[in-house]
Amino acid sequence: MQHLWRPYTQMKTEPPPLRAVGTDGSTIALVDGRHLIDGISSWWTACHGYNHPHIRQAVAAQLSAMPHVMFGGLTHAPAERLARRLARMLPGDLNHVFFTESGSVSVEVALKMVIQGWQNVGRPRKRKVAAFAGGYHGDTFATMALCDPQEGMHRRFAGMLPEVTHLPVPSDVAGKAAVQAFLRKEGDQTAALIIEPLVQAAGGFRFHSTETLRWLRAACDAHDVMLIFDEIAVGFGRLGTLFACSCADVIPDVVTLSKALTGGTLPLAATVARTELFERFLSDDASAALMHGPTYMANPMGCAAANASLDLFEREPRLQQAMAISDHLRRELEACRAVSGVVDVRVWGALGVVELEHDRDVVWLRRRFVDEGVWVRPLDRAVYLMPPLVISGFELTRLTDAVLRVVTDWSRH
Ligand SMILES: *Cc1c(COP(=O)(O)O)cnc(C)c1O
């Protein structure tokens, strides 16, 4: 009897999952005694590696004091401290933090903020949202609608998703013209554009420049349209700066954060808004309040973990480590370019991608990586590495050697 329903998995034909029994540093221990070096940080969360003593201790202390308390009518120090620190770390007046429990929900909250924000200032017609080709923003209904429409989920739920316009990323003249044309035609009905800044992750690991983001900011400003940066994948040092917005020197109206927020320990997400947007919700009219409030909002253990994770960013040289990983990936993945069937190799910060020409044999590839003693899970045509930022040079070499070997075998098999 199969009791567990697994994510994105054809449970009839795909091999059963491997049983994990422990984690430590950059490795996952399996029940059969094998240890896999994690090349993808458990879906990009474990930036300090696993079981970091500082985070463990902070969570244990919070567990003893107060594991959870509702956030309606009550507040607590871990959430207040975390909000204050995020506001200080993010650029400009991105100062107002709404906590939720998952990335998808933090994007949903961002959508509510911008749409209701326009209602609250008497512009209810501004309720459309536009997203970008190649984007991924989550699995719930509204966030599914934001994802690249070529992905499978869109077709399945056609007719049930909110209407979203998908634009090309304005990296070239044609893309800029398309975004301009959209804003000229529909800007007065548009609440916001949403983009994963600099690196679009799950939708294919495509990169665009800081100049693209600066252009987008100016275009949105010219049409009174808000700009949302979904930094769930790239936030917290992955690209070598704490956030993509600080790297691009652009201040979006809203930022969403999750994945590495708690260093890969507990589920927590944050939607952070600028002051002008926050103040749209301050009113003598009670119904102008933001209408959202998850049961486990701002869970104190999650906030304690996130505060401990931020301590580590302050105390330990994470951004230098990210840049050292970057140099290593650039040097070692380059050889993959010569393998037939590899169409591109690209690196940004501590993220390296080897793009294949087709997505045949993904299951085969995943198994081969396990045989090599590493945990690397290609997504469609992208074999990618996003290792813990604390990974050792030896472990990183094991990962990059495995990528070259497995991709080479794949091209011959
Ligand atoms: C993972 C991800 C999400 C969704 O987060 P969940 O916690 O899985 O709901 C949204 N946006 C981006 C950019 C992501 O990488």
Coordinates of C-alpha atoms and ligand atoms in Angstrom, one line a residue:
M1 CA 0.0 0.0 0.0
Q2 CA 1.4 3.3 -1.1
H3 CA 0.6 6.0 1.4
L4 CA 2.9 8.8 0.3
W5 CA 2.1 11.0 -2.6
R6 CA 5.4 12.4 -4.1
P7 CA 6.2 15.7 -5.8
Y8 CA 6.3 16.0 -9.6
T9 CA 6.7 12.2 -9.8
Q10 CA 5.2 9.6 -12.0
M11 CA 4.8 7.1 -9.1
K12 CA 4.0 4.1 -11.3
T13 CA 7.2 4.2 -13.5
E14 CA 9.8 6.3 -11.7
P15 CA 12.1 4.5 -9.3
P16 CA 11.2 4.7 -5.6
P17 CA 12.9 7.6 -3.6
L18 CA 16.1 7.0 -1.7
R19 CA 15.6 6.9 2.1
A20 CA 17.6 9.7 3.9
V21 CA 18.5 9.1 7.5
G22 CA 20.7 12.1 8.3
T23 CA 22.4 15.2 7.0
D24 CA 25.7 16.8 7.9
G25 CA 27.6 19.6 6.3
S26 CA 27.2 19.2 2.5
T27 CA 26.2 15.6 2.7
I28 CA 23.0 13.5 2.9
A29 CA 23.3 10.0 4.5
L30 CA 21.2 7.2 3.1
V31 CA 19.8 4.2 5.0
D32 CA 22.2 1.9 3.2
G33 CA 25.2 3.7 4.5
R34 CA 26.0 5.8 1.4
H35 CA 26.7 9.5 1.7
L36 CA 25.8 11.8 -1.2
I37 CA 27.4 15.2 -1.7
D38 CA 24.5 17.6 -2.2
G39 CA 24.9 19.7 -5.3
I40 CA 21.5 21.4 -5.1
S41 CA 21.2 22.3 -1.3
S42 CA 17.9 20.6 -0.9
W43 CA 16.0 22.7 -3.4
W44 CA 18.4 25.6 -2.9
T45 CA 17.7 26.1 0.8
A46 CA 20.7 24.8 2.8
C47 CA 23.1 27.7 2.1
H48 CA 25.1 27.0 5.3
G49 CA 25.1 23.3 4.8
Y50 CA 23.1 21.0 6.9
N51 CA 22.8 20.9 10.7
H52 CA 24.7 24.1 11.3
P53 CA 25.2 24.2 15.1
H54 CA 24.3 27.9 15.4
I55 CA 20.9 27.5 13.7
R56 CA 20.2 24.2 15.5
Q57 CA 20.9 25.9 18.9
A58 CA 18.7 28.9 18.0
V59 CA 15.8 26.6 17.0
A60 CA 16.2 24.4 20.0
A61 CA 16.0 27.5 22.3
Q62 CA 13.0 28.8 20.6
L63 CA 11.3 25.3 20.8
S64 CA 11.7 25.4 24.6
A65 CA 10.5 29.0 25.0
M66 CA 7.6 29.1 22.5
P67 CA 7.4 26.9 19.4
H68 CA 4.4 28.8 18.0
V69 CA 1.8 31.4 18.9
M70 CA -0.8 32.9 16.6
F71 CA 0.2 36.2 15.0
G72 CA -3.3 37.9 15.0
G73 CA -3.3 40.3 17.9
L74 CA 0.1 39.0 19.2
T75 CA 3.6 39.6 18.2
H76 CA 7.0 38.3 19.3
A77 CA 10.7 39.2 19.3
P78 CA 11.9 36.7 16.7
A79 CA 9.6 38.1 14.1
E80 CA 10.2 41.7 15.0
R81 CA 13.9 41.2 14.9
L82 CA 13.8 39.4 11.6
A83 CA 11.7 42.0 10.0
R84 CA 14.0 44.8 11.2
R85 CA 17.0 43.0 9.9
L86 CA 15.5 42.1 6.5
A87 CA 14.5 45.8 6.1
R88 CA 18.1 46.9 6.9
M89 CA 19.6 44.4 4.5
L90 CA 17.3 45.2 1.6
P91 CA 17.9 48.4 -0.4
G92 CA 15.9 51.6 -0.2
D93 CA 12.6 51.7 1.8
L94 CA 11.8 48.0 1.3
N95 CA 10.9 48.1 5.0
H96 CA 7.6 46.3 5.5
V97 CA 7.6 42.5 5.9
F98 CA 4.6 40.1 5.8
F99 CA 5.6 36.5 6.8
T100 CA 4.1 33.4 5.4
E101 CA 5.1 29.7 5.3
S102 CA 6.0 29.1 1.6
G103 CA 7.4 30.8 -1.4
S104 CA 4.2 30.3 -3.5
V105 CA 2.1 32.0 -0.7
S106 CA 4.6 34.9 -0.4
V107 CA 4.0 35.5 -4.2
E108 CA 0.3 35.3 -3.7
V109 CA 0.6 37.9 -1.0
A110 CA 2.7 40.1 -3.3
L111 CA -0.2 39.9 -5.8
K112 CA -2.8 40.9 -3.2
M113 CA -0.6 43.8 -2.0
V114 CA -0.3 45.3 -5.4
I115 CA -3.9 44.7 -6.6
Q116 CA -5.5 45.8 -3.3
G117 CA -3.0 48.6 -3.0
W118 CA -4.3 50.1 -6.3
Q119 CA -7.9 49.6 -5.1
N120 CA -7.1 51.5 -1.9
V121 CA -5.9 54.5 -3.8
G122 CA -9.0 54.6 -6.0
R123 CA -7.6 52.9 -9.1
P124 CA -9.4 49.5 -9.1
R125 CA -9.0 49.1 -12.9
K126 CA -5.3 48.4 -12.3
R127 CA -5.6 44.7 -11.6
K128 CA -3.8 42.9 -14.4
V129 CA -0.4 41.3 -13.8
A130 CA 2.2 40.5 -16.4
A131 CA 5.0 38.0 -16.0
F132 CA 7.9 36.8 -18.2
A133 CA 8.6 33.9 -20.5
G134 CA 10.9 31.4 -18.7
G135 CA 9.6 32.4 -15.3
Y136 CA 8.6 30.2 -12.4
H137 CA 6.8 31.6 -9.4
G138 CA 5.1 28.6 -7.6
D139 CA 2.6 25.9 -7.7
T140 CA -0.6 27.5 -6.3
F141 CA -3.3 28.6 -8.8
A142 CA -2.3 32.3 -9.1
T143 CA 1.4 31.6 -9.1
M144 CA 0.9 28.8 -11.7
A145 CA -0.7 31.4 -13.9
L146 CA 2.5 33.5 -13.6
C147 CA 4.8 30.7 -14.7
D148 CA 5.9 30.3 -18.3
P149 CA 2.8 29.1 -20.2
Q150 CA 4.8 26.5 -22.1
E151 CA 5.2 24.5 -18.9
G152 CA 2.8 21.6 -18.4
M153 CA 0.7 22.9 -15.6
H154 CA -0.9 25.7 -17.5
R155 CA -2.6 23.5 -20.1
R156 CA -4.0 21.2 -17.4
F157 CA -5.8 24.0 -15.6
A158 CA -6.7 26.1 -18.6
G159 CA -9.8 28.2 -17.8
M160 CA -9.2 28.1 -14.1
L161 CA -6.2 30.4 -13.8
P162 CA -6.2 34.2 -13.4
E163 CA -5.4 36.0 -16.6
V164 CA -1.8 36.9 -16.9
T165 CA 0.1 38.4 -19.8
H166 CA 3.5 36.8 -20.5
L167 CA 6.1 39.1 -22.0
P168 CA 9.6 38.4 -23.3
V169 CA 12.4 39.4 -20.9
P170 CA 13.5 42.8 -22.3
S171 CA 17.1 41.8 -22.8
D172 CA 17.1 42.9 -26.5
V173 CA 15.5 45.4 -28.8
A174 CA 12.5 43.1 -29.6
G175 CA 11.9 42.3 -26.0
K176 CA 12.0 45.9 -25.0
A177 CA 9.6 46.8 -27.8
A178 CA 7.1 44.2 -26.7
V179 CA 7.2 45.3 -23.0
Q180 CA 6.8 49.0 -24.1
A181 CA 3.9 48.1 -26.4
F182 CA 2.2 46.2 -23.5
L183 CA 2.7 49.0 -21.1
R184 CA 1.4 51.7 -23.5
K185 CA -1.7 49.6 -24.3
E186 CA -2.5 48.1 -20.9
G187 CA -0.4 50.0 -18.4
D188 CA -3.5 51.8 -17.0
Q189 CA -5.1 48.4 -16.2
T190 CA -1.9 46.8 -14.9
A191 CA -1.1 46.5 -11.3
A192 CA 2.4 45.1 -11.6
L193 CA 5.0 43.1 -13.5
I194 CA 6.8 40.2 -11.7
I195 CA 10.2 38.8 -12.6
E196 CA 12.8 36.6 -11.1
P197 CA 15.7 39.1 -11.2
L198 CA 19.0 38.2 -13.0
V199 CA 18.4 34.4 -13.0
Q200 CA 15.1 32.7 -13.9
A201 CA 15.6 29.5 -12.0
A202 CA 13.2 26.6 -12.3
G203 CA 11.9 27.7 -15.7
G204 CA 15.2 26.9 -17.3
F205 CA 18.0 28.8 -15.5
R206 CA 18.1 31.7 -18.0
F207 CA 20.2 34.8 -17.2
H208 CA 19.6 38.4 -18.0
S209 CA 21.6 41.5 -17.1
T210 CA 21.4 44.1 -14.4
E211 CA 20.8 46.6 -17.3
T212 CA 17.6 44.7 -18.2
L213 CA 16.3 45.2 -14.6
R214 CA 17.2 48.9 -14.6
W215 CA 15.4 49.4 -17.9
L216 CA 12.4 47.5 -16.5
R217 CA 12.3 49.7 -13.5
A218 CA 12.3 52.9 -15.6
A219 CA 9.6 51.4 -18.0
C220 CA 7.3 50.5 -15.0
D221 CA 7.8 54.0 -13.5
A222 CA 6.9 55.7 -16.7
H223 CA 3.5 53.8 -16.7
D224 CA 2.8 53.8 -13.0
V225 CA 3.1 50.1 -12.8
M226 CA 4.6 48.3 -9.8
L227 CA 7.6 45.9 -10.1
I228 CA 7.8 42.7 -8.1
F229 CA 11.1 40.9 -7.7
D230 CA 10.7 37.2 -6.9
E231 CA 14.1 36.5 -5.1
I232 CA 13.0 33.2 -3.7
A233 CA 15.7 31.4 -5.7
V234 CA 18.5 34.0 -5.9
G235 CA 18.2 35.7 -2.5
F236 CA 20.7 35.2 0.3
G237 CA 24.0 35.2 -1.5
R238 CA 23.5 32.7 -4.3
L239 CA 24.6 35.2 -7.0
G240 CA 27.5 36.6 -4.9
T241 CA 25.5 39.5 -3.5
L242 CA 23.0 39.2 -0.7
F243 CA 20.1 40.0 -3.1
A244 CA 19.8 40.4 -6.8
C245 CA 18.2 43.8 -6.4
S246 CA 21.3 45.1 -4.6
C247 CA 23.5 43.7 -7.3
A248 CA 21.4 45.5 -10.0
D249 CA 21.0 48.7 -7.9
V250 CA 17.3 48.6 -8.5
I251 CA 14.6 49.0 -5.9
P252 CA 11.5 47.0 -6.7
D253 CA 8.2 47.8 -5.0
V254 CA 7.9 44.3 -3.6
V255 CA 10.4 41.5 -3.0
T256 CA 9.5 37.9 -2.2
L257 CA 12.0 35.7 -0.2
S258 CA 11.9 32.1 1.0
K259 CA 14.1 29.1 0.1
A260 CA 17.4 30.0 1.9
L261 CA 15.7 32.4 4.4
T262 CA 16.0 29.8 7.2
G263 CA 19.2 28.2 5.9
G264 CA 17.2 25.2 4.8
T265 CA 15.8 24.3 8.2
L266 CA 12.1 25.4 8.6
P267 CA 9.4 26.6 6.2
L268 CA 9.2 30.4 6.2
A269 CA 8.7 33.1 3.5
A270 CA 8.6 36.9 3.5
T271 CA 6.9 39.4 1.2
V272 CA 8.6 42.8 1.7
A273 CA 7.1 46.1 0.4
R274 CA 8.2 49.6 0.1
T275 CA 6.7 52.3 2.3
E276 CA 4.5 53.9 -0.3
L277 CA 2.7 50.6 -0.9
F278 CA 2.5 49.8 2.8
E279 CA 0.9 53.2 3.5
R280 CA -1.8 52.5 1.0
F281 CA -3.2 50.1 3.5
L282 CA -3.3 52.6 6.4
S283 CA -6.8 53.9 6.6
D284 CA -9.8 54.7 8.8
D285 CA -11.7 52.2 6.7
A286 CA -11.1 48.7 8.2
S287 CA -11.7 47.0 4.9
A288 CA -8.6 48.7 3.5
A289 CA -6.5 46.3 5.5
L290 CA -4.5 43.6 3.7
M291 CA -6.8 40.6 3.7
H292 CA -4.4 37.7 4.4
G293 CA -3.3 35.8 7.5
P294 CA -2.0 32.2 7.4
T295 CA -2.5 30.1 10.6
Y296 CA 1.2 29.5 11.0
M297 CA 2.3 33.0 9.9
A298 CA 5.6 34.2 11.4
N299 CA 6.2 30.9 13.2
P300 CA 8.7 31.7 16.0
M301 CA 11.0 28.8 15.3
G302 CA 11.1 29.7 11.6
C303 CA 12.0 33.3 12.5
A304 CA 14.6 32.1 15.1
A305 CA 16.2 29.9 12.4
A306 CA 16.2 32.8 9.9
N307 CA 17.7 35.2 12.5
A308 CA 20.5 32.6 13.1
S309 CA 21.0 32.2 9.4
L310 CA 21.4 36.0 9.1
D311 CA 23.9 35.9 11.9
L312 CA 26.0 33.5 9.9
F313 CA 25.9 35.8 6.8
E314 CA 27.2 38.5 9.1
R315 CA 29.9 36.4 10.9
E316 CA 31.1 34.1 8.2
P317 CA 32.5 35.0 4.7
R318 CA 29.5 33.6 2.8
L319 CA 29.7 36.0 -0.1
Q320 CA 33.4 35.3 -0.6
Q321 CA 32.6 31.6 -0.5
A322 CA 30.0 32.1 -3.2
M323 CA 32.5 33.9 -5.4
A324 CA 35.1 31.1 -4.8
I325 CA 32.5 28.6 -5.8
S326 CA 31.8 30.7 -8.9
D327 CA 35.5 30.6 -10.0
H328 CA 35.6 26.9 -9.4
L329 CA 32.4 26.3 -11.4
R330 CA 33.6 28.5 -14.3
R331 CA 36.9 26.7 -14.5
E332 CA 35.7 23.1 -14.1
L333 CA 32.3 23.1 -16.0
E334 CA 33.9 24.6 -19.1
A335 CA 35.0 21.2 -20.3
C336 CA 31.3 20.2 -20.6
R337 CA 31.0 22.6 -23.5
A338 CA 32.9 20.2 -25.8
V339 CA 30.5 17.3 -25.0
S340 CA 28.1 16.6 -27.9
G341 CA 24.5 17.4 -26.9
V342 CA 25.6 20.2 -24.5
V343 CA 24.2 23.5 -25.9
D344 CA 25.5 25.9 -23.2
V345 CA 27.5 26.2 -20.0
R346 CA 26.9 29.3 -17.8
V347 CA 27.7 30.4 -14.3
W348 CA 26.5 33.2 -12.2
G349 CA 27.7 33.4 -8.6
A350 CA 27.4 30.0 -6.9
L351 CA 25.1 28.6 -9.6
G352 CA 26.3 26.7 -12.6
V353 CA 24.3 25.3 -15.5
V354 CA 25.1 22.8 -18.2
E355 CA 22.2 23.0 -20.6
L356 CA 21.4 19.9 -22.7
E357 CA 19.8 19.9 -26.1
H358 CA 16.9 17.7 -25.1
D359 CA 15.4 16.4 -21.8
R360 CA 15.5 12.7 -22.8
D361 CA 16.7 10.4 -20.0
V362 CA 16.3 12.7 -17.0
V363 CA 15.5 9.7 -14.8
W364 CA 18.6 7.9 -16.2
L365 CA 20.7 11.0 -15.5
R366 CA 19.5 11.3 -11.9
R367 CA 20.3 7.7 -11.2
R368 CA 23.8 8.1 -12.7
F369 CA 24.5 11.0 -10.4
V370 CA 23.6 8.9 -7.4
D371 CA 25.9 6.2 -8.6
E372 CA 28.6 8.8 -8.6
G373 CA 27.9 9.6 -5.0
V374 CA 26.4 13.0 -5.6
W375 CA 22.9 14.5 -5.3
V376 CA 22.3 16.3 -8.5
R377 CA 18.8 16.4 -10.1
P378 CA 18.6 17.8 -13.6
L379 CA 15.4 19.9 -14.2
D380 CA 14.2 19.3 -17.8
R381 CA 17.2 20.2 -20.0
A382 CA 19.3 21.8 -17.2
V383 CA 21.9 20.0 -15.3
Y384 CA 22.7 22.5 -12.6
L385 CA 24.7 23.0 -9.4
M386 CA 23.7 25.2 -6.5
P387 CA 25.8 23.7 -3.7
P388 CA 25.8 24.8 0.0
L389 CA 27.9 28.0 0.1
V390 CA 30.1 26.3 2.7
I391 CA 31.0 23.3 0.5
S392 CA 34.7 22.3 0.6
G393 CA 36.9 22.5 -2.5
F394 CA 37.2 18.7 -2.4
E395 CA 33.5 18.2 -2.3
L396 CA 33.0 20.7 -5.1
T397 CA 35.5 18.9 -7.3
R398 CA 33.6 15.7 -6.7
L399 CA 30.5 17.5 -8.0
T400 CA 32.0 19.1 -11.0
D401 CA 33.9 15.9 -11.9
A402 CA 30.6 14.0 -11.7
V403 CA 28.8 16.5 -13.9
L404 CA 31.4 16.1 -16.6
R405 CA 31.5 12.3 -16.4
V406 CA 27.7 11.8 -16.3
V407 CA 27.0 14.3 -19.1
T408 CA 29.7 12.6 -21.2
D409 CA 28.2 9.2 -20.6
W410 CA 24.7 10.6 -21.4
S411 CA 26.0 11.9 -24.7
R412 CA 27.3 8.5 -25.7
H413 CA 24.5 6.3 -24.3
Ligands
LIG1 C1 10.7 27.8 -5.3 C2 10.2 29.0 -5.9 C3 8.9 29.5 -5.6 C4 7.9 28.7 -4.9 O1 8.3 28.5 -3.5 P1 7.6 27.3 -2.7 O2 8.2 27.4 -1.3 O3 8.1 26.0 -3.4 O4 6.2 27.5 -2.7 C5 8.6 30.7 -6.2 N1 9.4 31.5 -6.9 C6 10.7 31.1 -7.2 C7 11.6 32.0 -7.9 C8 11.1 29.8 -6.7 O5 12.4 29.4 -7.0

